[in-house]
Coordinates of C-alpha atoms and ligand atoms in Angstrom, one line a residue:
X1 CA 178.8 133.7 28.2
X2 CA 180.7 136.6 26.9
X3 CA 182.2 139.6 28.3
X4 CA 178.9 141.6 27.3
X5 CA 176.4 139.1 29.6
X6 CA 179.1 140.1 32.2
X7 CA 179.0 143.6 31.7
X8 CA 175.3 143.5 31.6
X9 CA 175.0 141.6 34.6
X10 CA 177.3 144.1 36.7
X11 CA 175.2 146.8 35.1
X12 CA 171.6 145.0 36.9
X13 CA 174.1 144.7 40.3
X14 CA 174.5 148.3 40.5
X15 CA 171.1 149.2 39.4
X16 CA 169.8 147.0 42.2
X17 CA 172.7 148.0 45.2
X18 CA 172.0 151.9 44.6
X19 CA 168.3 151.5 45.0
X20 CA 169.1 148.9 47.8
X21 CA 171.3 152.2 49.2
X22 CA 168.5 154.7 48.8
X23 CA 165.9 152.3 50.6
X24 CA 168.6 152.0 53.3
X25 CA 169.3 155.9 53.3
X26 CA 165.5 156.4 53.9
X27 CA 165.2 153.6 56.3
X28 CA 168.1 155.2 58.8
X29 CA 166.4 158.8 58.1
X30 CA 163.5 156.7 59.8
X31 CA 165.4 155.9 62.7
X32 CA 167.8 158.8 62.9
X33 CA 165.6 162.5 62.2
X34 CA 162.3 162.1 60.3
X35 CA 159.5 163.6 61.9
X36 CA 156.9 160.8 63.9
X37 CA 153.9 162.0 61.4
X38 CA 156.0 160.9 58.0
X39 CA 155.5 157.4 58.8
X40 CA 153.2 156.7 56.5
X41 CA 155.0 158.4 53.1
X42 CA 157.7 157.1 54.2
X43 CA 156.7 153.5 53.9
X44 CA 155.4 154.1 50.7
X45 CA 158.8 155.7 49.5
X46 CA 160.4 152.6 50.7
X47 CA 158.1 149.5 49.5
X48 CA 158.3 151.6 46.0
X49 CA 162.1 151.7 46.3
X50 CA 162.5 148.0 47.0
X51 CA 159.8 147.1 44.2
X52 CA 162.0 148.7 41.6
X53 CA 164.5 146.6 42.7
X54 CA 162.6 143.3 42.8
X55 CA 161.5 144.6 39.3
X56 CA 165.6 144.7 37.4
X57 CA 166.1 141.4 39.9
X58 CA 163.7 139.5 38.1
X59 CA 163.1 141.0 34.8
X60 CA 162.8 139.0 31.7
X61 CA 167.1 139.9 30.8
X62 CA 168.0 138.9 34.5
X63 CA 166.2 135.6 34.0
X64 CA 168.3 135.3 30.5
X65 CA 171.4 136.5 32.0
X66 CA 170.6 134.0 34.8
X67 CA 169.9 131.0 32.4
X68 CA 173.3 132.0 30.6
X69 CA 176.0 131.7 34.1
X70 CA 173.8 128.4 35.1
X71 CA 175.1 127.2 31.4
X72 CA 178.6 127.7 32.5
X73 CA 178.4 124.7 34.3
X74 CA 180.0 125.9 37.3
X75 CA 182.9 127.8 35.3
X76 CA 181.0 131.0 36.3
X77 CA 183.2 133.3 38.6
X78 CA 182.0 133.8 42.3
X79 CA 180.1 136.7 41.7
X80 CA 178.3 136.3 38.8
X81 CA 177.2 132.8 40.9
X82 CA 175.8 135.7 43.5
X83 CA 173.5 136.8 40.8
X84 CA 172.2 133.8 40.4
X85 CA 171.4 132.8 43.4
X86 CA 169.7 136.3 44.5
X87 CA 167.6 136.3 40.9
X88 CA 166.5 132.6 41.8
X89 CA 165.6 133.9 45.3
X90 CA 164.0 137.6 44.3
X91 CA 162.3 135.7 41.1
X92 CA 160.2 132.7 43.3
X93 CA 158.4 135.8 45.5
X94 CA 155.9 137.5 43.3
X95 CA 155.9 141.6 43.3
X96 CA 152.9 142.1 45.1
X97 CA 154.0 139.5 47.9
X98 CA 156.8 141.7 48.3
X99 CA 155.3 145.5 48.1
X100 CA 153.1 144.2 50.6
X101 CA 155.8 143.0 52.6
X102 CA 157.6 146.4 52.7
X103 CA 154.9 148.3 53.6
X104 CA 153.5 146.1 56.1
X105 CA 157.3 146.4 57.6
X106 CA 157.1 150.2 57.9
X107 CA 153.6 150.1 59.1
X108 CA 154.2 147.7 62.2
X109 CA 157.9 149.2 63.0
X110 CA 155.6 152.5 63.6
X111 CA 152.8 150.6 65.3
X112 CA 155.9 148.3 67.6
X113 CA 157.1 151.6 68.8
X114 CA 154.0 153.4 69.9
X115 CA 153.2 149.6 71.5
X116 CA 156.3 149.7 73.3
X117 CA 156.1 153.5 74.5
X118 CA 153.1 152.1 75.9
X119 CA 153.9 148.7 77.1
X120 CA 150.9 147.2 75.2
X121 CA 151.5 144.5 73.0
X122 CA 147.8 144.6 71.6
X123 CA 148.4 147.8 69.6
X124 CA 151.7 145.6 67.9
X125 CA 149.7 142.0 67.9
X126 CA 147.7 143.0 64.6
X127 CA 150.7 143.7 62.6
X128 CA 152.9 140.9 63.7
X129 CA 150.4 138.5 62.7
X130 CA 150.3 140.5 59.6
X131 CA 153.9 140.0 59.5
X132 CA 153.9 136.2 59.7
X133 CA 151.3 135.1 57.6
X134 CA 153.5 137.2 54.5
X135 CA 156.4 135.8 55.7
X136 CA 155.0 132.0 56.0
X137 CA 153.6 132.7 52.6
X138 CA 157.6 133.5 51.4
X139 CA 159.1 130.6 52.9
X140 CA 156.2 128.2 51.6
X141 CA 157.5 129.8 48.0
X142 CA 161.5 129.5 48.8
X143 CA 161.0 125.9 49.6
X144 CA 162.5 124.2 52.2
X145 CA 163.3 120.1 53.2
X146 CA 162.2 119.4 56.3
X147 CA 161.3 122.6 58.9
X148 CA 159.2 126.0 57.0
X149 CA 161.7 127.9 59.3
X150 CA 164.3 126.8 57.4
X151 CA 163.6 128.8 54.5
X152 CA 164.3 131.7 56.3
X153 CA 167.2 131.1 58.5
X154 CA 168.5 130.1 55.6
X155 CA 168.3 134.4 54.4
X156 CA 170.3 135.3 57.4
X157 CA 172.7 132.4 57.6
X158 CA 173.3 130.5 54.4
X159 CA 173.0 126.9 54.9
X160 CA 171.9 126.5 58.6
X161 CA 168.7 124.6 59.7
X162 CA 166.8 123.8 62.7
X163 CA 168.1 120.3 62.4
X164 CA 172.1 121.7 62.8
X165 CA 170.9 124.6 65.8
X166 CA 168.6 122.1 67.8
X167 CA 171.5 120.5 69.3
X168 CA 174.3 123.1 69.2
X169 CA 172.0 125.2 71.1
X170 CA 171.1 122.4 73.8
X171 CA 174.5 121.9 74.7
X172 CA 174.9 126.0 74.9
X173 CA 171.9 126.1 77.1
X174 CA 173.0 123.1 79.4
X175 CA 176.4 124.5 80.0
X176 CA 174.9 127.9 80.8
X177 CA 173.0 126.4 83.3
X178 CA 175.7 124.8 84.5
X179 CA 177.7 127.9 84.9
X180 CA 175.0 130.4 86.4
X181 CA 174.9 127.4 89.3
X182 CA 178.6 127.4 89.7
X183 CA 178.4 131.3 89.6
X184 CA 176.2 131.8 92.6
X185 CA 177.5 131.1 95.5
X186 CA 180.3 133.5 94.3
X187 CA 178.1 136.6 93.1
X188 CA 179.8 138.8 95.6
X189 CA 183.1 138.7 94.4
X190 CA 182.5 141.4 91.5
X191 CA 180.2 144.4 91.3
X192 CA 179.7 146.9 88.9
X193 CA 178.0 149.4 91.1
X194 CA 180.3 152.1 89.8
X195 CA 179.0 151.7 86.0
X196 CA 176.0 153.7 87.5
X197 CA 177.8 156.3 89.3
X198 CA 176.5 158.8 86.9
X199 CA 178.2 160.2 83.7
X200 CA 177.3 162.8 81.6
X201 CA 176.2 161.9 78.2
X202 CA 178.0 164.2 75.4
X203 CA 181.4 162.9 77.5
X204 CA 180.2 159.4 76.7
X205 CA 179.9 159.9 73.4
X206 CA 182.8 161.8 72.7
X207 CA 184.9 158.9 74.5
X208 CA 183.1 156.4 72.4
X209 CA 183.9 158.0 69.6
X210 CA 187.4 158.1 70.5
X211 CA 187.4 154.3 70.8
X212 CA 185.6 153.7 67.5
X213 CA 188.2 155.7 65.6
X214 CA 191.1 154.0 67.6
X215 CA 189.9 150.8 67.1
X216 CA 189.9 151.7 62.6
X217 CA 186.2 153.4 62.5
X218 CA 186.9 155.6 59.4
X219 CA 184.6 158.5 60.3
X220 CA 185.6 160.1 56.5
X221 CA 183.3 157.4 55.8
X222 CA 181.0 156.9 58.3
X223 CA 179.1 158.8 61.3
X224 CA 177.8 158.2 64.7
X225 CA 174.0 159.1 65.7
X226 CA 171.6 158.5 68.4
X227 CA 168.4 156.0 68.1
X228 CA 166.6 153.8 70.2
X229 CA 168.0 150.7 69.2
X230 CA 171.8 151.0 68.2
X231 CA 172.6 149.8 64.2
X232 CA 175.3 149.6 61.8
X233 CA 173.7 150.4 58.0
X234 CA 175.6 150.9 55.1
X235 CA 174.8 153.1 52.0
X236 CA 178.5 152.0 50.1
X237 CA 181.7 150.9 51.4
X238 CA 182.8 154.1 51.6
X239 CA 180.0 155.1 53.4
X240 CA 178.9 152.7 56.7
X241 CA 177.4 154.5 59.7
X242 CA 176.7 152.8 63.2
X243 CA 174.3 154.6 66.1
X244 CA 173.7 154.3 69.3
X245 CA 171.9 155.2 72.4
X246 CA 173.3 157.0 76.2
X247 CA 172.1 156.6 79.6
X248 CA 173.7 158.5 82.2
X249 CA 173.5 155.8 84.6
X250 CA 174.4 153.2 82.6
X251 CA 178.3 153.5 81.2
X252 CA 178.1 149.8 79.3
X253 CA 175.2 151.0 76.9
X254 CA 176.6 153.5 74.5
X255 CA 180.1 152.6 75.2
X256 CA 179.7 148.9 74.3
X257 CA 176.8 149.6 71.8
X258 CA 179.3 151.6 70.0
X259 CA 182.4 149.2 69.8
X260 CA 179.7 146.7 68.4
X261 CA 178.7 148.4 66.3
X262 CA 182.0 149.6 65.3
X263 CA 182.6 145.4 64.4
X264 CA 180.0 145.3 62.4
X265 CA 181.4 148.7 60.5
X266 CA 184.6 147.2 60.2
X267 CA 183.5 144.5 58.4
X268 CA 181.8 146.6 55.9
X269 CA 184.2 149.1 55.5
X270 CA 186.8 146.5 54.8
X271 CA 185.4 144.2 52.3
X272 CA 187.9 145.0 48.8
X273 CA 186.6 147.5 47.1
X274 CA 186.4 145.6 43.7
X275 CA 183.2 144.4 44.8
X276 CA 181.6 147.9 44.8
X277 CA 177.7 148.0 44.0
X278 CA 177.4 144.5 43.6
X279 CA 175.8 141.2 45.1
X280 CA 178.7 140.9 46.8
X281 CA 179.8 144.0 48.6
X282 CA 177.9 142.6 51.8
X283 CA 178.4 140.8 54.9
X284 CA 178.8 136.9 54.0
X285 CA 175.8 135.9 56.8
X286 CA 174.7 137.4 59.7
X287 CA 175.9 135.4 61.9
X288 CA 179.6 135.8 60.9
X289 CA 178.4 139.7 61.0
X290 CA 177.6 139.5 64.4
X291 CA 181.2 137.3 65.2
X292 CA 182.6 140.5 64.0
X293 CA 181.0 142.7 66.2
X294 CA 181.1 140.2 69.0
X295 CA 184.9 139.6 68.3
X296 CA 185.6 143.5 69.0
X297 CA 182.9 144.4 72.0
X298 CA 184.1 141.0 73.9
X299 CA 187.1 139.1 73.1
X300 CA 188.9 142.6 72.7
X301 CA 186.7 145.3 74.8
X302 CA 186.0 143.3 77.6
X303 CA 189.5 142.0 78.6
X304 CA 191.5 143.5 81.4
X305 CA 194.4 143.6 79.4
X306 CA 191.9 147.0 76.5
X307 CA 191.7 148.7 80.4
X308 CA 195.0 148.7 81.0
X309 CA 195.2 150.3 77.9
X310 CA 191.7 152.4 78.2
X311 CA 191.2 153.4 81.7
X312 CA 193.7 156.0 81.8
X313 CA 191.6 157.9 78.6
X314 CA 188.1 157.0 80.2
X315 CA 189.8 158.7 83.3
X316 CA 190.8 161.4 82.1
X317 CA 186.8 162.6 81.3
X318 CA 185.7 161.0 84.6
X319 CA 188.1 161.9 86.9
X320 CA 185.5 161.9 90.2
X321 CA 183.9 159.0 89.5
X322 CA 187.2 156.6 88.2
X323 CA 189.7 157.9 90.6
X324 CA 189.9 154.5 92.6
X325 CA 189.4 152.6 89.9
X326 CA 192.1 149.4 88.5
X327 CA 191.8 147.6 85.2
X328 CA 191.1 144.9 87.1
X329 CA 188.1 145.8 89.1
X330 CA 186.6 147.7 85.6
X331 CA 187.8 144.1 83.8
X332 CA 185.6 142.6 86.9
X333 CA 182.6 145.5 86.7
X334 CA 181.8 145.0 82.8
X335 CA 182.0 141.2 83.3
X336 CA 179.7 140.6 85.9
X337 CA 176.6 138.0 85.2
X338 CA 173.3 138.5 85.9
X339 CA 169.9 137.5 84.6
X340 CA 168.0 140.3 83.2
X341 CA 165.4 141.2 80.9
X342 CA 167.1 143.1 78.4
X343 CA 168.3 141.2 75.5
X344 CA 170.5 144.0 74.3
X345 CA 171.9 145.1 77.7
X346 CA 172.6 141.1 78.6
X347 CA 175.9 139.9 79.2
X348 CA 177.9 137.4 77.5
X349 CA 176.5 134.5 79.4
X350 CA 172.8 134.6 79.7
X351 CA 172.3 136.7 76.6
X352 CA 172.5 133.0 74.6
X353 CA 169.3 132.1 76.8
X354 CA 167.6 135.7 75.3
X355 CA 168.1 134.3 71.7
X356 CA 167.2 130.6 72.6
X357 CA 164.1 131.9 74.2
X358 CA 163.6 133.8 70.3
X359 CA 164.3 131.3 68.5
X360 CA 161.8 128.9 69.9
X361 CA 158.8 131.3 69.5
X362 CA 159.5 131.9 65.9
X363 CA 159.7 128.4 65.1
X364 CA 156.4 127.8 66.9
X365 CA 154.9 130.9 65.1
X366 CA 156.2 130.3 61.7
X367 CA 155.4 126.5 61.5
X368 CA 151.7 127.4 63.2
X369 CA 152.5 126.1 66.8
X370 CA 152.0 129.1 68.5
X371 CA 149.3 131.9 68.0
X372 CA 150.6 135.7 68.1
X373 CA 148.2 136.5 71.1
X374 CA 150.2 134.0 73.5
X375 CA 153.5 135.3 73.1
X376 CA 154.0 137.4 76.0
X377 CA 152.3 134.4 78.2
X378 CA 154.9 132.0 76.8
X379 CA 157.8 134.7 77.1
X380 CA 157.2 134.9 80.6
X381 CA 157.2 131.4 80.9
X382 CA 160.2 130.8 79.1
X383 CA 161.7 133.7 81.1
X384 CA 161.2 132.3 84.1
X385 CA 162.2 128.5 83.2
X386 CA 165.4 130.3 81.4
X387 CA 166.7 132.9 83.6
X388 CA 164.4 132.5 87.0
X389 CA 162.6 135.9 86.0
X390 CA 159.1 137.1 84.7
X391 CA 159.0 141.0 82.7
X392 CA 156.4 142.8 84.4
X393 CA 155.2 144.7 81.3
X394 CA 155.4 144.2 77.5
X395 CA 157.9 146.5 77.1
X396 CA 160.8 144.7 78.7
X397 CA 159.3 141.5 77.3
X398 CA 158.1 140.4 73.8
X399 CA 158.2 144.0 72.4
X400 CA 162.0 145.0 73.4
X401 CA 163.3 144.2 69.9
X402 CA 163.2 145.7 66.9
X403 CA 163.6 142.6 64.9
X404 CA 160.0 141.1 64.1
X405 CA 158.5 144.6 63.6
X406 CA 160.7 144.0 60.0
X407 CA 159.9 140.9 59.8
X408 CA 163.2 139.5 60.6
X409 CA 162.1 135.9 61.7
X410 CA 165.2 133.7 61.1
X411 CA 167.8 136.5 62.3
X412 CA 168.0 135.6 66.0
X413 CA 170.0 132.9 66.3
X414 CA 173.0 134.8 64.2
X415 CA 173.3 136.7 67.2
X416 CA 174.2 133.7 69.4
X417 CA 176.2 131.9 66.3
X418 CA 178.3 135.4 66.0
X419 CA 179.4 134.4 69.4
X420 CA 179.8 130.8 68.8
X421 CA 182.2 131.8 65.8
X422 CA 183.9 134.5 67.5
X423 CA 185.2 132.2 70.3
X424 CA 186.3 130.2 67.4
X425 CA 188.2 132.6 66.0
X426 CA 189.5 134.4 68.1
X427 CA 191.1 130.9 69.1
X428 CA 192.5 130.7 65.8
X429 CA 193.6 134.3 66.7
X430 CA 195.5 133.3 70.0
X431 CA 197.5 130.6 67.9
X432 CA 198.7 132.4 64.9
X433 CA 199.3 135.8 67.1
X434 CA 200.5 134.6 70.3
X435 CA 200.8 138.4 71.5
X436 CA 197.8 139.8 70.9
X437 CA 196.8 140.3 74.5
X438 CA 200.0 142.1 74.8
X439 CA 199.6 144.3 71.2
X440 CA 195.7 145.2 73.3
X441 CA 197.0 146.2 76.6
X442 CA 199.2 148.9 74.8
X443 CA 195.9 150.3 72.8
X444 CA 197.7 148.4 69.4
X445 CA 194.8 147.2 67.1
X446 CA 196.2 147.2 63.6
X447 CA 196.9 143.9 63.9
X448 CA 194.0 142.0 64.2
X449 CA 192.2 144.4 62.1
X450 CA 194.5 143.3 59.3
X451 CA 194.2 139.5 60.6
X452 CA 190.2 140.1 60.5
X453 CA 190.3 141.8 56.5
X454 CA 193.0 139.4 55.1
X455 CA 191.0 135.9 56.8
X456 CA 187.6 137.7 56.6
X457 CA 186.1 140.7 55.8
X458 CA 187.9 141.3 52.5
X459 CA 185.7 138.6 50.4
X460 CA 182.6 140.0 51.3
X461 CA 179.6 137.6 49.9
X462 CA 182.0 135.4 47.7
X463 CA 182.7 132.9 50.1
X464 CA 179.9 131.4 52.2
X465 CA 180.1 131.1 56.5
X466 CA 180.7 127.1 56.3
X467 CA 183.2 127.9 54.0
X468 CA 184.8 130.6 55.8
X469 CA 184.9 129.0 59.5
X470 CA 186.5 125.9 58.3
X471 CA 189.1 128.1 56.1
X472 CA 190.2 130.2 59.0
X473 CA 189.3 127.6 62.1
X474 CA 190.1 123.8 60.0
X475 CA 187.1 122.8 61.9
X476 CA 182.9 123.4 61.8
X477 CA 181.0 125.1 64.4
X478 CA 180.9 124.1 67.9
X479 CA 179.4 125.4 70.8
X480 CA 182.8 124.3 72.9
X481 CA 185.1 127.1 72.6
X482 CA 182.3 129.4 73.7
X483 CA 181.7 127.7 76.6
X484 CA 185.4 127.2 77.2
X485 CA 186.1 131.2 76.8
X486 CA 183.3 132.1 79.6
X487 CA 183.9 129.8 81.9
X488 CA 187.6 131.2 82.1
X489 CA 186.3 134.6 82.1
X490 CA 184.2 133.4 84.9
X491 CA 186.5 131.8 86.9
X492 CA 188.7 134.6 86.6
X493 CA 186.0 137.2 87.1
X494 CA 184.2 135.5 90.4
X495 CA 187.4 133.6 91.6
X496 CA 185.8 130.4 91.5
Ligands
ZN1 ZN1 175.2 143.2 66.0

């Protein structure tokens, strides 16, 4: 190893980020502006995109440059160790496996949203099926020890297996059943009934907006836009952008889509810029992703103690519909808990059971359990042995998310681990930063942003989510503090 391989190596990083950036530019065009009939060109402009990257990834000087760092015996720095690890990855999936893959992606997301316009999973079923047999076919050439889903939880959360969830996510779903039952006797002691009251849209916005920036969105280097499903993407650090989506009856959605979103951007935007168009200018796992977003839209946004802070400026744009209103009673309004069918538009509590539900019916489709045409039978099922409910169309069942229409089977559960790791931290918070409820009630934020980027969001990739969580934490995940932090919110919210 010599300062050329390096060089060379950094050279292949770029190369494969900027085409990573373009796909990504073209993948939000998707979402954002293009026209419905591009669909088609568009998915070819992609799968090319990502092939050329496959293509420096795994060329024959990647695999040299490869076999020189795995030489170092371990001396290699942390990201040329990145480089490594992605080559090894990119190089066991042949190129055709993977331009089928991307353009079987941006057929089906076309085909999932023309299902769900018309609440008829059979128009999606084709290409999901489609979908799993590629992705079975990757995970079968990863590898894997004991479970096939492994191999690709193991792309979204380094490390993590069915073996570590299985019984992390029993004792989540046992102590949300516990707490729904100790919930409902009290359900009348908060309603959010004024969250529908009616607000007009662009005034939504523009306050959300307002949040973002207060809360360290740099809009110099990132924008806001509308889509169906909200998203954070990023094209550089200097250039991260989040959307959403308004309902005028519904003040949570765009508000709280936003500040999520706004986690997920401040993660991004802060990892040190040393990293720059390489392997590891990226989000560490998605599951400490979501803990970011999580760690902004509910351990900050939801408290009463943001309200006192923020009710005066959400006020001051709804002055008919907020004139009564107390931090307090909003504290107790955006809190309330309530079964529903909407993963996205879930609260904190049963929005575990949502990703639990997920997480069983990939499993069972990836390892052959389950066959594509009984998912919205078992969904309902589930549903109803979950949350007591049953969807009464596809729409607000199997085809709500965006997720398996690209392929995303193994990303689920980083949702409900975000929050599992949030708790966590923001425990780790509490102790080192004993006033930060006070610092949030006086709309002060620096703080913990600084906190987050100095324990977190500075190292990007280099350092992996076990390592991270024990660094910041001293301990390994636990579904405790999570279940701790509701059932005080609970308390507090329903007066138990
Ligand atoms: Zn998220």
């Amino acid at each position: 190893m010599n300062n050329q391989t390096e060089l060379q190596i950094i050279g292949i990083m770029n190369t494969v980020k900027d085409l990573g950036a373009a796909s990504a530019v073209l993948g939000w065009d998707q979402e954002t502006y293009m026209p419905d009939g591009a669909g088609e060109a568009r998915a070819e402009q992609i799968a090319t995109l990502d092939t050329l990257a496959h293509q420096h990834l795994t060329s024959d000087i990647s695999k040299k440059l490869a076999a020189d760092v795995r030489g170092m015996n371990g001396e290699a720095t942390s990201l040329l160790k990145l480089f490594v690890k992605d080559h090894d990855r990119a190089a066991k999936l042949p190129e055709e496996l993977v331009r089928e893959t991307s353009k079987a992606q941006s057929l089906a997301q076309e085909a999932w949203k023309r299902a769900k316009g018309e609440k008829n999973f059979s128009i999606f079923a084709p290409h999901l099926q489609k979908l799993i047999d590629l992705k079975i076919q990757a995970a079968e050439l990863y590898g894997y020890e004991k479970d096939r889903y492994d191999a690709l939880l193991d792309l979204f959360e380094p490390g993590m297996t069915v073996a570590q969830l299985d019984p992390v996510f029993k004792e989540l779903a046992d102590g949300t059943r516990d707490l729904l039952k100790r919930i409902e006797p009290n359900l009348k002691n908060a309603d959010n009934s004024i969250l529908s009251a009616g607000f007009d849209k662009e005034k939504q916005i523009e306050f959300s907006r307002f949040i973002a920036e207060k809360l360290g969105y740099d809009f110099n280097h990132g924008r806001l836009d509308l889509t169906a499903h909200p998203f954070c993407t990023t094209f550089a650090i200097t250039d991260v952008r989040i959307t959403t989506r308004v309902f005028e009856n519904d003040l949570r959605s765009c508000l709280f889509g936003v500040i999520h979103e706004t986690g997920h951007a401040l993660y991004e935007q802060g990892i040190d810029k040393k990293y720059a168009r390489t392997f590891a200018a990226d989000g560490t796992s998605m599951g400490i992703h979501e803990s970011q977003s999580l760690f902004w839209e509910n351990m900050v946004a939801r408290t009463e103690e943001f309200w006192t802070w923020a009710l005066p400026h959400l006020r001051a744009r709804f002055p008919e519909q907020l004139r009564d209103m107390t931090p307090r009673a909003f504290f107790k309004a955006i809190n309330t808990i309530q079964p529903s069918f909407i993963r996205v538009e879930a609260d904190e509590v049963t929005y575990n059971m949502h990703i639990i539900l997920r997480y069983h019916l990939e499993r069972d489709l990836i390892n052959g359990r389950l066959k594509v045409e009984d998912v919205p039978k078992v969904w309902a099922e589930t549903m109803q042995e979950f949350l007591g409910i049953t969807p009464e169309n596809d729409a607000v069942g199997s085809l709500q998310d965006v997720h398996w229409s690209f392929g995303g089977f193994g990303y689920f559960p980083s949702y409900t681990l975000g929050k599992l790791y949030a708790a966590m931290i923001w425990n780790q918070l509490e102790k080192e930063m004993p006033d930060v409820r006070e610092q949030i009630s006086k709309g002060e934020f620096l703080n913990i942003r600084v906190w987050l980027r100095e324990n977190i969001h500075q190292y990007g990739r280099t350092q992996e989510p076990i390592e991270i969580i024990k660094r910041v934490t001293g301990r390994t995940l636990t579904a405790r503090d999570f279940l701790e932090y509701v059932n005080t919110k609970a308390t507090n919210v329903y007066e138990l």
